[in-house]
Amino acid sequence: MAWTPPPGNRSGRSAIVEPGNSASLPVRIVPCLDVRAGRVVKGVKFQGLRDQGDPAELAHSYEEQGADEVVVLDVTATPEGRGTRLDTVRAVRARLSVPLTVGGGIGEVEDAAALLKAGADKVAVNTAAVRRPELLSALATRFGSQCVVISVDAAGWHTRGSGYEVVVRSGTERVGMDAVAWTRRAAELGAGEVLLTSFDRDGTRSGYELGLLRAVRSSVRIPIVASGGADTPEHMADAVRAGADAVLAASIFHQRNWTVQEVKAALSGLGVAVRPAYTAEKETSA
Amino acid sequence: MTPAVTVVRTSTANLASVVTAFERFGCSVRTTADPDAVARSDRVVLPGVGAFAAARAAIDTRGLEDALRDRMLQGRSTLGICLGMQLMARGSEEAPGVTGLGLLDGEVESYGQGHPELRVPQMGWNLVSPSDGCRIVPRGFAYFANSYRLATITPGWHPVWSEYGGRFLAAVERGAVVACQFHPELSGTYGKALLSNWLEA
C-alpha cells in the first residue's frame, strides 16, 4: 500500500526531538514475534496460528530496518516448552543489539531470572500477576522496575468501570477486573512499563483501541506500549496522540506490508518524532 | 587482536546483553566477582541493573570497592553502565545513607520532581550530546531505562548531556574511564560505535 505524505509536510525530513525540556522520547517502533515451539507464528484474536519464520532471523532483520526494540511472546507457553523458549531467547539475543522483552508463561521469579540470564532485558508478566499481584513486587525488588513489564490484555466491558476488562490465558478467560484499575495497581506494585493489548483488535488490523490507551494514560505514569490492531502508520500516530510511548505490531511487518524504516518515514511525515538511524559524524575534535 | 574484557558480576545484574555485545567484537569475555581479577584486568565493565543499595552491598560483600576505585582513579580502562555509573557517585536518593564509590560529585536523584508530565522510568531512546573533549561517547540516540540520574558536573570529567525534564548526565568520560547512564550494549549501531571507541582507547 502506498503512503502519501500529508499536504504541507512533504519534505520527508525526520522530526527530530529537539534538545530542550522535552518530556517525551521518540516513539518506539516495536515488532512483536509471537513464538510457538521455536517458530514465529501469527493468528487473529490469538487463534489460527500461521508460521512466519525464524525468530532470530526476523529479530535481526527488524533491527537493521530500525526497530527500537523487539518483543518475543511465547503464545503457547507450557512447562514442557520452557527449555525451547530459553533456546529461542539465546538465539535472538545473539543476533539482536537493541532491547528484548520476553513474555509468556512467567509464573515465578525464577522463570524471569532464567529468561534474563538467557538474554532478555525485560520480562512481561500477565496471567500469573493477575492471580498473584505480589509477583510484580518480587520481580521489581530483585531486578528493578525497568525490567518488569505488566502485560495487560483488555477486552470491551461496556457496562462497567472504565469500559475495559482484563482477560487472561490468551483471551480464553475473563476475570472481572477493570483493566485501567489493574494497570494502575500493577504500576504501584513495581511494573515499569505496560504492554497494553486490545484483545478485540488483536490481528484485525483495524487500528489500536484508542479509548483504552487514553484511559490508561490518564491513570499511570509508566510508559505504555500500545498493542493490537496496527495496520498503518496513521494508526500508530493515533496511538501516540492517545498516549502511547511505543507501538507494537506483528502482522504488518511479518507480511512485509511495511518495513520499520517505511513506518518511521511515514510517522515523521505525520509529525511524530522517531529515532533516526545512527550515522557516525566526522571527527570534529582537533 | 581479540581484547579481553572482564565484566564485574554483582548478584542482581543481568549480564547476557553486555557479554554478547563484547563477544560480537571478538573479545574474550569473562564474568567475575574476584577483586584481584578486577584489579589486574586491562578492561573492566561495571554493569548494573537493579537497586542501588543491593548493588552497593554486593560490592562490599565481595570486597570490590578498592579494586574498582583504584583502577578508575588511575585512569585504567573501565566502563560503568547505568547503575554502574550511579554507583560511582557519592550516594543516591534511591538509598539514603548508602554511600557510593565517591568518584563523581553529587547525589543521584529521581526524575520527575516538578515534572508530572514525565514518564517514569525513562524508557527509550534519547539524544546524547558529548561536550568538547569527549573522545569515546559519540553524538546520537542511545537507549535508556532508568528512574534516577546524576546531574552534577565533576571537575576533570568530560560531561555528556541529555534532556529529560531538565539536563542530566547521559555519560561522563576521563581518558579510558567512561560511565554511561544509558545502555551502549542495547543501543544498536550507536552503541557499537561507542564500545568500539572504548576498546580502542
PDB file of N, CA and C in Angstrom, chain A residues 83-119:
ATOM      1  N   GLY A  83      12.323 -25.060  28.027  1.00  0.00           N
ATOM      2  CA  GLY A  83      13.680 -25.219  27.512  1.00  0.00           C
ATOM      3  C   GLY A  83      13.801 -24.645  26.111  1.00  0.00           C
ATOM      4  N   THR A  84      12.822 -24.930  25.275  1.00  0.00           N
ATOM      5  CA  THR A  84      12.796 -24.386  23.913  1.00  0.00           C
ATOM      6  C   THR A  84      12.785 -22.870  23.944  1.00  0.00           C
ATOM      7  N   ARG A  85      11.987 -22.324  24.884  1.00  0.00           N
ATOM      8  CA  ARG A  85      11.877 -20.875  24.962  1.00  0.00           C
ATOM      9  C   ARG A  85      13.225 -20.238  25.301  1.00  0.00           C
ATOM     10  N   LEU A  86      13.963 -20.848  26.233  1.00  0.00           N
ATOM     11  CA  LEU A  86      15.278 -20.283  26.585  1.00  0.00           C
ATOM     12  C   LEU A  86      16.220 -20.345  25.391  1.00  0.00           C
ATOM     13  N   ASP A  87      16.153 -21.443  24.615  1.00  0.00           N
ATOM     14  CA  ASP A  87      16.976 -21.532  23.397  1.00  0.00           C
ATOM     15  C   ASP A  87      16.621 -20.409  22.427  1.00  0.00           C
ATOM     16  N   THR A  88      15.326 -20.139  22.288  1.00  0.00           N
ATOM     17  CA  THR A  88      14.886 -19.064  21.397  1.00  0.00           C
ATOM     18  C   THR A  88      15.433 -17.720  21.869  1.00  0.00           C
ATOM     19  N   VAL A  89      15.356 -17.468  23.178  1.00  0.00           N
ATOM     20  CA  VAL A  89      15.836 -16.191  23.709  1.00  0.00           C
ATOM     21  C   VAL A  89      17.341 -16.054  23.476  1.00  0.00           C
ATOM     22  N   ARG A  90      18.082 -17.116  23.706  1.00  0.00           N
ATOM     23  CA  ARG A  90      19.537 -17.068  23.462  1.00  0.00           C
ATOM     24  C   ARG A  90      19.845 -16.770  22.002  1.00  0.00           C
ATOM     25  N   ALA A  91      19.094 -17.428  21.116  1.00  0.00           N
ATOM     26  CA  ALA A  91      19.342 -17.246  19.678  1.00  0.00           C
ATOM     27  C   ALA A  91      19.002 -15.820  19.248  1.00  0.00           C
ATOM     28  N   VAL A  92      17.909 -15.277  19.768  1.00  0.00           N
ATOM     29  CA  VAL A  92      17.527 -13.908  19.418  1.00  0.00           C
ATOM     30  C   VAL A  92      18.556 -12.926  19.967  1.00  0.00           C
ATOM     31  N   ARG A  93      18.949 -13.124  21.232  1.00  0.00           N
ATOM     32  CA  ARG A  93      19.934 -12.215  21.852  1.00  0.00           C
ATOM     33  C   ARG A  93      21.226 -12.162  21.043  1.00  0.00           C
ATOM     34  N   ALA A  94      21.656 -13.327  20.545  1.00  0.00           N
ATOM     35  CA  ALA A  94      22.912 -13.380  19.801  1.00  0.00           C
ATOM     36  C   ALA A  94      22.858 -12.506  18.548  1.00  0.00           C
ATOM     37  N   ARG A  95      21.663 -12.287  18.006  1.00  0.00           N
ATOM     38  CA  ARG A  95      21.538 -11.516  16.765  1.00  0.00           C
ATOM     39  C   ARG A  95      20.983 -10.114  16.984  1.00  0.00           C
ATOM     40  N   LEU A  96      20.664  -9.759  18.225  1.00  0.00           N
ATOM     41  CA  LEU A  96      19.932  -8.508  18.476  1.00  0.00           C
ATOM     42  C   LEU A  96      20.720  -7.606  19.421  1.00  0.00           C
ATOM     43  N   SER A  97      20.942  -6.337  19.032  1.00  0.00           N
ATOM     44  CA  SER A  97      21.640  -5.412  19.930  1.00  0.00           C
ATOM     45  C   SER A  97      20.779  -4.210  20.284  1.00  0.00           C
ATOM     46  N   VAL A  98      19.454  -4.402  20.248  1.00  0.00           N
ATOM     47  CA  VAL A  98      18.524  -3.449  20.843  1.00  0.00           C
ATOM     48  C   VAL A  98      17.727  -4.225  21.898  1.00  0.00           C
ATOM     49  N   PRO A  99      16.955  -3.527  22.748  1.00  0.00           N
ATOM     50  CA  PRO A  99      16.318  -4.220  23.872  1.00  0.00           C
ATOM     51  C   PRO A  99      15.345  -5.324  23.453  1.00  0.00           C
ATOM     52  N   LEU A 100      15.307  -6.346  24.304  1.00  0.00           N
ATOM     53  CA  LEU A 100      14.476  -7.524  24.072  1.00  0.00           C
ATOM     54  C   LEU A 100      13.581  -7.761  25.285  1.00  0.00           C
ATOM     55  N   THR A 101      12.278  -7.724  25.061  1.00  0.00           N
ATOM     56  CA  THR A 101      11.304  -8.066  26.097  1.00  0.00           C
ATOM     57  C   THR A 101      10.762  -9.457  25.791  1.00  0.00           C
ATOM     58  N   VAL A 102      10.683 -10.304  26.826  1.00  0.00           N
ATOM     59  CA  VAL A 102      10.174 -11.659  26.639  1.00  0.00           C
ATOM     60  C   VAL A 102       9.004 -11.883  27.582  1.00  0.00           C
ATOM     61  N   GLY A 103       7.927 -12.454  27.058  1.00  0.00           N
ATOM     62  CA  GLY A 103       6.771 -12.764  27.895  1.00  0.00           C
ATOM     63  C   GLY A 103       6.159 -14.093  27.515  1.00  0.00           C
ATOM     64  N   GLY A 104       5.247 -14.535  28.368  1.00  0.00           N
ATOM     65  CA  GLY A 104       4.542 -15.793  28.118  1.00  0.00           C
ATOM     66  C   GLY A 104       4.871 -16.834  29.160  1.00  0.00           C
ATOM     67  N   GLY A 105       3.907 -17.177  29.981  1.00  0.00           N
ATOM     68  CA  GLY A 105       4.080 -18.284  30.915  1.00  0.00           C
ATOM     69  C   GLY A 105       5.048 -18.043  32.051  1.00  0.00           C
ATOM     70  N   ILE A 106       5.295 -16.763  32.397  1.00  0.00           N
ATOM     71  CA  ILE A 106       6.183 -16.486  33.530  1.00  0.00           C
ATOM     72  C   ILE A 106       5.357 -16.547  34.806  1.00  0.00           C
ATOM     73  N   GLY A 107       5.576 -17.571  35.614  1.00  0.00           N
ATOM     74  CA  GLY A 107       4.774 -17.767  36.807  1.00  0.00           C
ATOM     75  C   GLY A 107       5.523 -17.486  38.097  1.00  0.00           C
ATOM     76  N   GLU A 108       6.841 -17.552  38.035  1.00  0.00           N
ATOM     77  CA  GLU A 108       7.658 -17.436  39.239  1.00  0.00           C
ATOM     78  C   GLU A 108       8.829 -16.493  38.971  1.00  0.00           C
ATOM     79  N   VAL A 109       9.400 -15.981  40.057  1.00  0.00           N
ATOM     80  CA  VAL A 109      10.587 -15.138  39.937  1.00  0.00           C
ATOM     81  C   VAL A 109      11.704 -15.893  39.214  1.00  0.00           C
ATOM     82  N   GLU A 110      11.808 -17.196  39.484  1.00  0.00           N
ATOM     83  CA  GLU A 110      12.889 -17.965  38.859  1.00  0.00           C
ATOM     84  C   GLU A 110      12.708 -18.099  37.341  1.00  0.00           C
ATOM     85  N   ASP A 111      11.459 -18.130  36.868  1.00  0.00           N
ATOM     86  CA  ASP A 111      11.229 -18.132  35.413  1.00  0.00           C
ATOM     87  C   ASP A 111      11.825 -16.864  34.795  1.00  0.00           C
ATOM     88  N   ALA A 112      11.565 -15.741  35.456  1.00  0.00           N
ATOM     89  CA  ALA A 112      12.085 -14.462  34.961  1.00  0.00           C
ATOM     90  C   ALA A 112      13.605 -14.453  35.016  1.00  0.00           C
ATOM     91  N   ALA A 113      14.167 -14.963  36.109  1.00  0.00           N
ATOM     92  CA  ALA A 113      15.630 -14.981  36.246  1.00  0.00           C
ATOM     93  C   ALA A 113      16.261 -15.778  35.110  1.00  0.00           C
ATOM     94  N   ALA A 114      15.650 -16.907  34.764  1.00  0.00           N
ATOM     95  CA  ALA A 114      16.194 -17.745  33.686  1.00  0.00           C
ATOM     96  C   ALA A 114      16.133 -17.012  32.343  1.00  0.00           C
ATOM     97  N   LEU A 115      15.044 -16.296  32.094  1.00  0.00           N
ATOM     98  CA  LEU A 115      14.907 -15.557  30.831  1.00  0.00           C
ATOM     99  C   LEU A 115      15.910 -14.406  30.755  1.00  0.00           C
ATOM    100  N   LEU A 116      16.086 -13.694  31.875  1.00  0.00           N
ATOM    101  CA  LEU A 116      17.045 -12.587  31.891  1.00  0.00           C
ATOM    102  C   LEU A 116      18.461 -13.118  31.691  1.00  0.00           C
ATOM    103  N   LYS A 117      18.741 -14.261  32.310  1.00  0.00           N
ATOM    104  CA  LYS A 117      20.069 -14.859  32.160  1.00  0.00           C
ATOM    105  C   LYS A 117      20.306 -15.296  30.710  1.00  0.00           C
ATOM    106  N   ALA A 118      19.247 -15.725  30.051  1.00  0.00           N
ATOM    107  CA  ALA A 118      19.372 -16.179  28.655  1.00  0.00           C
ATOM    108  C   ALA A 118      19.501 -15.004  27.687  1.00  0.00           C
ATOM    109  N   GLY A 119      19.202 -13.776  28.157  1.00  0.00           N
ATOM    110  CA  GLY A 119      19.413 -12.630  27.277  1.00  0.00           C
ATOM    111  C   GLY A 119      18.257 -11.655  27.154  1.00  0.00           C
TER     112      GLY A 119
END
